[in-house]
GROMACS .gro file of C-alpha atoms in nm:
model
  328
    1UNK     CA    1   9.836  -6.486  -1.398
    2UNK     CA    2  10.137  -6.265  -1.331
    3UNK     CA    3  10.365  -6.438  -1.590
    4UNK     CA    4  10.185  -6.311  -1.876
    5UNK     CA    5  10.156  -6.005  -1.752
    6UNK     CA    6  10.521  -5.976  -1.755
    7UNK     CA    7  10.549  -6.103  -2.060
    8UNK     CA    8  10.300  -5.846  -2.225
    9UNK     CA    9  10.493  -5.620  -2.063
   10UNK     CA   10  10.845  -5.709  -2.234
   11UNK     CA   11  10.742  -5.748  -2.602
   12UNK     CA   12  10.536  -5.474  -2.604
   13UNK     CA   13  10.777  -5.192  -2.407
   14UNK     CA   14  10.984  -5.134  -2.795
   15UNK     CA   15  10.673  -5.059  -2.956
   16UNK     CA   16  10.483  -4.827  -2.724
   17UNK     CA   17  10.698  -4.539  -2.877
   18UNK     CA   18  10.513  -4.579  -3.204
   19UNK     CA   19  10.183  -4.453  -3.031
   20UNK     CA   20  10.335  -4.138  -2.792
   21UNK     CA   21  10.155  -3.863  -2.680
   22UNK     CA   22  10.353  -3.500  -2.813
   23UNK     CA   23  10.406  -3.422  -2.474
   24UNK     CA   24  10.416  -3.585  -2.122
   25UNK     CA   25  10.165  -3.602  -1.855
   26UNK     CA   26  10.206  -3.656  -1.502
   27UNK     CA   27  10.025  -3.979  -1.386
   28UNK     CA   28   9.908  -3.994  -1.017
   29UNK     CA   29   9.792  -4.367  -0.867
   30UNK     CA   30   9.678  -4.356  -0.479
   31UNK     CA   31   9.848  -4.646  -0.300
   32UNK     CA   32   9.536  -4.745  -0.039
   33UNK     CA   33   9.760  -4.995   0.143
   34UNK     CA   34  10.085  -4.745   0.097
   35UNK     CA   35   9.950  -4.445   0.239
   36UNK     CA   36  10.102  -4.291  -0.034
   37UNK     CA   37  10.049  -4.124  -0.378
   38UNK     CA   38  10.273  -4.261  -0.686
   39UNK     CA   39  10.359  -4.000  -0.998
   40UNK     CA   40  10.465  -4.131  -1.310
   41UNK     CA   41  10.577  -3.965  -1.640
   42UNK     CA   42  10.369  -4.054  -1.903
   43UNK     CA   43  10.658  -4.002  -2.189
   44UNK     CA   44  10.930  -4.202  -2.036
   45UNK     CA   45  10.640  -4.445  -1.885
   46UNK     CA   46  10.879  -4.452  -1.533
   47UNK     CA   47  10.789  -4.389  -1.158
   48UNK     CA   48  10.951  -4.084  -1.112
   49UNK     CA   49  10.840  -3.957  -0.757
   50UNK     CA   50  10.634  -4.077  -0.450
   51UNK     CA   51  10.481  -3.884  -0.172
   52UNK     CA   52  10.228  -3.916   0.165
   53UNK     CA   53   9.823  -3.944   0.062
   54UNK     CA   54   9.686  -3.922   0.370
   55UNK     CA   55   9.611  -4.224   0.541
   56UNK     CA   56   9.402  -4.501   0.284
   57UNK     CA   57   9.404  -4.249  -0.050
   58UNK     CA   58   9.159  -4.402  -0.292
   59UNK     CA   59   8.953  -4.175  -0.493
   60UNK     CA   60   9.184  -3.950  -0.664
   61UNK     CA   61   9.125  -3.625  -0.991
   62UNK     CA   62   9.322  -3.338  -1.113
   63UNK     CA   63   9.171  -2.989  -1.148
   64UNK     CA   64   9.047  -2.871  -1.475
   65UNK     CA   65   9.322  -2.632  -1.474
   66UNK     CA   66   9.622  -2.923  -1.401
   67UNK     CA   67   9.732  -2.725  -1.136
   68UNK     CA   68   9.578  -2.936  -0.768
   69UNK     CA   69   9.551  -3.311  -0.723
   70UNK     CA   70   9.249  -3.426  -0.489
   71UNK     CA   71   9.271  -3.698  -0.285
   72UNK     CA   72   9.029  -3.888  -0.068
   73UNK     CA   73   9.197  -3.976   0.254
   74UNK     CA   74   8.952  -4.184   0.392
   75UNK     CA   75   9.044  -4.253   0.729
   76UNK     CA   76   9.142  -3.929   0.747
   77UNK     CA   77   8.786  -3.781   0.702
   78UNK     CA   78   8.906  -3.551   0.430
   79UNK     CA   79   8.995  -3.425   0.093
   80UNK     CA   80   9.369  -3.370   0.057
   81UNK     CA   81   9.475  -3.121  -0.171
   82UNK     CA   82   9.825  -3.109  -0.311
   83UNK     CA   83  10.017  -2.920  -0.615
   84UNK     CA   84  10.067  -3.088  -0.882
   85UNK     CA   85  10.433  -2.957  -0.971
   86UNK     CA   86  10.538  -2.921  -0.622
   87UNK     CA   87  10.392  -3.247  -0.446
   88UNK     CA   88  10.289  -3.042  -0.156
   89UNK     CA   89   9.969  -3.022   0.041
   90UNK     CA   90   9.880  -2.710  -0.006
   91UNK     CA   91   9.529  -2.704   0.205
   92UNK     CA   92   9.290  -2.948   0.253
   93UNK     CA   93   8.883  -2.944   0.185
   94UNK     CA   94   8.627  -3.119   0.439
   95UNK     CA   95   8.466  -3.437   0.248
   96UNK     CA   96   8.264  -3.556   0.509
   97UNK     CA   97   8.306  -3.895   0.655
   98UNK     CA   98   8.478  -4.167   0.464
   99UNK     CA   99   8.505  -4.031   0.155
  100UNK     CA  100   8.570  -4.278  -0.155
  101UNK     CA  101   8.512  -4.123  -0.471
  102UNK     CA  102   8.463  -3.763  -0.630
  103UNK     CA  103   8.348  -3.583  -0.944
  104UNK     CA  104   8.408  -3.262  -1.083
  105UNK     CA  105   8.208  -2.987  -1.213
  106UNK     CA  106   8.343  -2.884  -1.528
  107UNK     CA  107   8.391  -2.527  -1.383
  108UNK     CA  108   8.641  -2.642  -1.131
  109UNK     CA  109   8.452  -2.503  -0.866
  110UNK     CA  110   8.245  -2.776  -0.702
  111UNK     CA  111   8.334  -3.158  -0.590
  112UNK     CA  112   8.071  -3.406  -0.557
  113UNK     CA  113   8.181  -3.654  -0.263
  114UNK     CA  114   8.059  -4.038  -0.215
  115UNK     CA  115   8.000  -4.059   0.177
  116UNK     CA  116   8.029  -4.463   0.229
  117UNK     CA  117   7.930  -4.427   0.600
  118UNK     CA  118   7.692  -4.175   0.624
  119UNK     CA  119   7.491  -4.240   0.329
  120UNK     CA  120   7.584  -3.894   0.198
  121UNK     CA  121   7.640  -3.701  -0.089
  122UNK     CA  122   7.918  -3.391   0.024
  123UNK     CA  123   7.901  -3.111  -0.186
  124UNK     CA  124   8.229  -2.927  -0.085
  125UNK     CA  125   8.288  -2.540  -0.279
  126UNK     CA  126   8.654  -2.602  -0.361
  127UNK     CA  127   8.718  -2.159  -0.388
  128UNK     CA  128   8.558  -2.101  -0.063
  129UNK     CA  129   8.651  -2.451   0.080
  130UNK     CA  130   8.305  -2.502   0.250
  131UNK     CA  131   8.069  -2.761   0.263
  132UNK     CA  132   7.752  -2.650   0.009
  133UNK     CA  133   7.510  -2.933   0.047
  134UNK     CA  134   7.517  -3.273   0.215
  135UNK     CA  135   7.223  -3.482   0.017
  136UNK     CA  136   7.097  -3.834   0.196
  137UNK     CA  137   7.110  -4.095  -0.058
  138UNK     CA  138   7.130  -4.472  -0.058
  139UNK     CA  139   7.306  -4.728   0.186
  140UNK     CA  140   7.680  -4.738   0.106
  141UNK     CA  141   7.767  -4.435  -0.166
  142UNK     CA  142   8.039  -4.503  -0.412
  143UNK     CA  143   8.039  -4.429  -0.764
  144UNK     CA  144   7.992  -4.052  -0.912
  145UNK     CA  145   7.940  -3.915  -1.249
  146UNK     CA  146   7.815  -3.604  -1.348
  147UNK     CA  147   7.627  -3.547  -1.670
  148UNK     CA  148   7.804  -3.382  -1.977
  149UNK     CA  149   7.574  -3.064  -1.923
  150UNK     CA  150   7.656  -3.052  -1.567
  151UNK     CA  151   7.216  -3.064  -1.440
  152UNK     CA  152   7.266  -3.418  -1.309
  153UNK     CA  153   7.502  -3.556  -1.077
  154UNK     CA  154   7.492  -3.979  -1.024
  155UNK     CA  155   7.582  -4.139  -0.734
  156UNK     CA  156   7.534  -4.521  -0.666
  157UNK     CA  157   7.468  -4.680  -0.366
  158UNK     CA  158   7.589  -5.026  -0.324
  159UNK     CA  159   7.336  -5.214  -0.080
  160UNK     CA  160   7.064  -5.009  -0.248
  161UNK     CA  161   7.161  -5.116  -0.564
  162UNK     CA  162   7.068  -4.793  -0.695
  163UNK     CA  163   7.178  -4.515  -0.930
  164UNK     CA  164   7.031  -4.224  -0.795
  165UNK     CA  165   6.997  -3.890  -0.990
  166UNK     CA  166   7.069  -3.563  -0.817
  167UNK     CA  167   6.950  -3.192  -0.995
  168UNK     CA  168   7.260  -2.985  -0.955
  169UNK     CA  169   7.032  -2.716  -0.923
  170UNK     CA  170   6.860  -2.756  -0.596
  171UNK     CA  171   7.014  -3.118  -0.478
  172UNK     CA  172   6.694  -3.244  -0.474
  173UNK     CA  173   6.712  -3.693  -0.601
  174UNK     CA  174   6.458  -3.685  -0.926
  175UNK     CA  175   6.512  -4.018  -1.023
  176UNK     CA  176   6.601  -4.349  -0.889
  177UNK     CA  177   6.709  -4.666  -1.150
  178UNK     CA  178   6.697  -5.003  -0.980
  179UNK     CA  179   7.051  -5.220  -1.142
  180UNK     CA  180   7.189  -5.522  -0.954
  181UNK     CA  181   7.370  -5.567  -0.713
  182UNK     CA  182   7.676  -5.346  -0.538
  183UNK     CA  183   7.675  -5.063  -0.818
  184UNK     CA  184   8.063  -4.945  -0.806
  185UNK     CA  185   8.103  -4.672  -1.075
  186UNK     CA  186   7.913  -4.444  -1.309
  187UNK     CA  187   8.020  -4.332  -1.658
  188UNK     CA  188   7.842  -4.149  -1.902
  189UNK     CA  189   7.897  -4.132  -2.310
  190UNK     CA  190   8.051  -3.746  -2.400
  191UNK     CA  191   7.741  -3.705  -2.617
  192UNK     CA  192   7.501  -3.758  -2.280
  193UNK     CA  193   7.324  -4.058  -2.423
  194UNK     CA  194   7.420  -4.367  -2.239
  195UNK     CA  195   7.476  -4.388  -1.873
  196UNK     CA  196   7.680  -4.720  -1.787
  197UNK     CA  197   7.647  -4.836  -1.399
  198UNK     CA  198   7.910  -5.108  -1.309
  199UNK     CA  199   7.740  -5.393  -1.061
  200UNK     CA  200   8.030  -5.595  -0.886
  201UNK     CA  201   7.824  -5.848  -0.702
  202UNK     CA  202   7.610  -5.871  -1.026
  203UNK     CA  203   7.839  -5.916  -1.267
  204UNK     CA  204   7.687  -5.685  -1.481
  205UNK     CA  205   7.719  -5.316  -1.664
  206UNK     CA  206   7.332  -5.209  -1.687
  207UNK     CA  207   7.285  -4.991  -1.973
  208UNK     CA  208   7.084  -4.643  -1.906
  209UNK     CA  209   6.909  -4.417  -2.134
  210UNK     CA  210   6.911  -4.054  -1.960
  211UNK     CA  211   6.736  -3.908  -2.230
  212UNK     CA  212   6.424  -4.104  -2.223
  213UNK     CA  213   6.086  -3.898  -2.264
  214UNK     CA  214   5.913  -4.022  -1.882
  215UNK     CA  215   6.285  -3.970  -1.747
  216UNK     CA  216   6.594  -4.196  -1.737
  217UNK     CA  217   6.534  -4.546  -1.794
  218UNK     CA  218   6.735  -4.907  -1.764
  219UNK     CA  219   6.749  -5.047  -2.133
  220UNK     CA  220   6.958  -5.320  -2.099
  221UNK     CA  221   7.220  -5.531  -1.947
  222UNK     CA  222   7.551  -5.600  -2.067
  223UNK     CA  223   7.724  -5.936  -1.928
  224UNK     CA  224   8.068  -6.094  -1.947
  225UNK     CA  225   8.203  -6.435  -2.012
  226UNK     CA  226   8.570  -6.503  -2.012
  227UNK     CA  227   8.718  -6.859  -2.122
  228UNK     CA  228   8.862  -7.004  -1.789
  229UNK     CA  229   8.786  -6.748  -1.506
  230UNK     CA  230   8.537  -6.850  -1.320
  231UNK     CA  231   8.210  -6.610  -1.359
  232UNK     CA  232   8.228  -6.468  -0.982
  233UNK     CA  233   8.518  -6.328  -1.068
  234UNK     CA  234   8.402  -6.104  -1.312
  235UNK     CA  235   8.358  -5.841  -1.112
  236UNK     CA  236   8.271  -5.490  -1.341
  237UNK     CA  237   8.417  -5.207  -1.128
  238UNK     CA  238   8.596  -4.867  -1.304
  239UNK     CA  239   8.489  -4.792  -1.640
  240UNK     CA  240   8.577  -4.551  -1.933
  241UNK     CA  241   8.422  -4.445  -2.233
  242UNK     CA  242   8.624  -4.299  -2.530
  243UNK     CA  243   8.533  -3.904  -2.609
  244UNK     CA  244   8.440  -4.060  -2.941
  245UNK     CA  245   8.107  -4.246  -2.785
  246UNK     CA  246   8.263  -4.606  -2.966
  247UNK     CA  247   8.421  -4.796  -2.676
  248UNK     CA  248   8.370  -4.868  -2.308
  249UNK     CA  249   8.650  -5.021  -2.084
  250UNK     CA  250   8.546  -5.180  -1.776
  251UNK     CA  251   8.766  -5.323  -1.508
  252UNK     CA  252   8.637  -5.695  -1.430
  253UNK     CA  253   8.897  -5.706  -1.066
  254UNK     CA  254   8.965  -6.044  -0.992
  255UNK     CA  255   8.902  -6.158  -1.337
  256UNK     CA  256   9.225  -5.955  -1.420
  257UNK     CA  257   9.053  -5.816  -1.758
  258UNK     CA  258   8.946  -5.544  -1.899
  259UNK     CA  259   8.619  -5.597  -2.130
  260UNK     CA  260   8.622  -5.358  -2.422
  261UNK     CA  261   8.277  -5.292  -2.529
  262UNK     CA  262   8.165  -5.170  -2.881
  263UNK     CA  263   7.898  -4.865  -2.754
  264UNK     CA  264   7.697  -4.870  -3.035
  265UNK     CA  265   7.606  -5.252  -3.073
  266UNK     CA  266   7.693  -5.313  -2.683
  267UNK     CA  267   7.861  -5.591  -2.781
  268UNK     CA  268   8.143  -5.768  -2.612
  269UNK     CA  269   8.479  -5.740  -2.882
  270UNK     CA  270   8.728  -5.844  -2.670
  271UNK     CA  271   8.949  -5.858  -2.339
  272UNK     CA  272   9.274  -5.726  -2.233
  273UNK     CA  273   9.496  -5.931  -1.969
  274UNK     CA  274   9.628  -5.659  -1.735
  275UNK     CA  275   9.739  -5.681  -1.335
  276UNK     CA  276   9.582  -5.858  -1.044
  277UNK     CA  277   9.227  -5.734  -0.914
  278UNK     CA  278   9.205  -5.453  -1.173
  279UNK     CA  279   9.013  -5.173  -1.010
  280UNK     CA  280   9.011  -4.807  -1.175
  281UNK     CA  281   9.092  -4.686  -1.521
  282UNK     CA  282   9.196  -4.352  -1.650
  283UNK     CA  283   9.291  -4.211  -2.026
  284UNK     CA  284   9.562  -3.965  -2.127
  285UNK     CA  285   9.458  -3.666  -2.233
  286UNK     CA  286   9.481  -3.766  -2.604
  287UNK     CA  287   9.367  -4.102  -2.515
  288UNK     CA  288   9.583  -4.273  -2.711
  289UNK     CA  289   9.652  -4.459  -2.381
  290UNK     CA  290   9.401  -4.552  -2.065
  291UNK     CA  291   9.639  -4.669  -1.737
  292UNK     CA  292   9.457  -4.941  -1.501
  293UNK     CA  293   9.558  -5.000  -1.152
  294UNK     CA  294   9.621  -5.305  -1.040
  295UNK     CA  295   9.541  -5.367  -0.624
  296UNK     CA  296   9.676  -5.738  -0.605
  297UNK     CA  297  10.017  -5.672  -0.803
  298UNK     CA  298  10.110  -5.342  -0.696
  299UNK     CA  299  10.104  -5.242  -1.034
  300UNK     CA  300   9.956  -5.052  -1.319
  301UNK     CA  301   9.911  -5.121  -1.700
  302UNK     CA  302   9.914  -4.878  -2.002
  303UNK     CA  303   9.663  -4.978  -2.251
  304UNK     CA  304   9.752  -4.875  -2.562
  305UNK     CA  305   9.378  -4.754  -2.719
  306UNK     CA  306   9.378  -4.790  -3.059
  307UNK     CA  307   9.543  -5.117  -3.109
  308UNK     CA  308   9.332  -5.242  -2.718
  309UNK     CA  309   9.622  -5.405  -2.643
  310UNK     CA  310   9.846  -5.364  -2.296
  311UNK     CA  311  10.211  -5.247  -2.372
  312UNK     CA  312  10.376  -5.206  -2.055
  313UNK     CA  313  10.342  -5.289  -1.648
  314UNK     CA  314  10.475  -5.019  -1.374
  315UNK     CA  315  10.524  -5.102  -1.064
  316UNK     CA  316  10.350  -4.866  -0.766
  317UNK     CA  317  10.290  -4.852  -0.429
  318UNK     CA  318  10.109  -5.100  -0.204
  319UNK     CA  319   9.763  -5.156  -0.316
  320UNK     CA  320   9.714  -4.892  -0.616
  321UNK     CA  321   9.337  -4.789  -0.609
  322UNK     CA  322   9.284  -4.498  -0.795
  323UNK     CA  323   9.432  -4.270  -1.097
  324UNK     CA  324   9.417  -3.898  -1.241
  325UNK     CA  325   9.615  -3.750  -1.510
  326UNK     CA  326   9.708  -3.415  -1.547
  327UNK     CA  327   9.542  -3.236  -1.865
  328UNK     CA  328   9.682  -3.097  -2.154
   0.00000   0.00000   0.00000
């Protein structure tokens, strides 16, 4: 698979110019295997610095305000917290055990943390650095969202095979959807009408209404087919939704795809060849581009949006497992 990768890469590089952002980001992948955290430049598309994570950095997000990169160092038992000009650790947060994967409250203020080991959700005060609330929730936590109005926060459990919703206001689980099995990640439309749940093991993206009048309900499944990769391969893990509520990107991992998904009809439009065991996904701030990484190839790939086609392949650190980009 890696040889049209490359060549993706080199007759696409000359024409990614035609689509830049007005001004660069800074792109930040967590190497798991590395140890280490990878910063690229999102105008000259080039690896421009690399610096310790922590030991097994995989969930990874930028403040609101650009100015401090959170890391999960997982073996570490904590939330590494480094500037985002500087590279330096500046202070670190307690996460709990394990932690995987975060989300943000719009505010800045709070992280919501995925405890894999302890069946936790960590609610960590990122001003005062304290822990606020640690909620019990299904076998195996991964995946976080948090609702556009900030009331619900969604965390997935992967042997419960469960997306369960937490009030923000008193932490209390109102809801529980069943989806199949080993939920991974948790997206919802900007407009707070769809909540997508990515099922590795179950090859599937179920397809949640929030909104419902008895309370959030499953609607529908969405499944993926791919001519010549074998269908337990297709393995839906990080997903993104454009701020326009049109497309969803999912990362199928092994199948070395990403399915782009028409929101409105929930249709199936197409696939993009990318890197080796595609895993997370994240969008500039314009989103005129949305960078994978790539765990098997030590790489990631820039997507350009419009034209949902891959322009260019970086190479990364060992094992690249998450990404954040640094606001406008």
């Amino acid at each position: 698979m890696q040889r049209p990768i490359q060549f993706i890469a080199s007759i696409c590089v000359a024409t990614l110019g035609f689509a830049a952002p007005a001004a660069a980001n800074k792109v930040f992948v967590s190497n798991e295997r590395g140890n280490t955290i990878t910063v690229i430049d999102s105008d000259s598309w080039e690896a421009i610095a690399e610096f310790p994570g922590g030991n097994r950095p995989r969930g990874i997000g930028v403040s609101p305000d650009g100015k401090y990169l959170y890391v999960c160092a997982s073996d570490d038992d904590t939330i590494r917290v480094f500037d985002t000009e500087t590279y330096e650790e500046v202070w670190t947060l307690p996460s709990g055990p394990d932690p995987e994967l975060f989300t943000i409250h719009p505010t800045g203020e709070l992280l919501y943390i995925a405890n894999e080991d302890d069946n936790l959700v960590t609610v960590v005060d990122t001003q005062s650095r304290t822990v606020v609330a640690e909620i019990p929730v299904g076998v195996e936590p991964e995946g976080m969202a948090i609702s556009p109005d900030a009331a619900f926060v969604i965390n997935t459990s992967e042997t419960t095979n469960m997306a369960h919703f937490i009030d923000t206001s008193d932490y209390q689980i109102k809801h529980n959807i069943l989806v199949d099995q080993r939920p991974r990640y948790a997206v919802y439309t900007d407009d707070g009408t769809k909540l997508f749940v990515s099922s590795e093991i179950g090859g599937t993206v179920s397809v949640i209404d929030p909104l419902a009048a008895n309370g959030p309900e499953l609607t529908t499944k969405i499944g993926f087919e791919v001519a010549g990769v074998q269908p337990e391969w297709l393995q839906p893990v990080g997903m993104k939704v454009t701020a326009d509520n049109k497309w969803l990107f999912v990362a199928l991992g092994p199948a070395n795809r990403v399915a782009v998904i028409d929101v409105e009809s929930l249709d199936v439009v197409d696939y993009i060849l990318v890197g080796q065991r595609v895993w997370q996904m994240e969008f500039t701030p314009g989103q005129e581009f949305l960078i994978t990484t790539n765990g098997n190839s030590n790489d990631v790939t820039v997507i350009d949006v419009a034209r949902q086609k891959a322009v260019k392949s970086i190479q990364v650190g060992q094992q690249p497992w998450g990404v954040a980009v640094t606001p406008e």
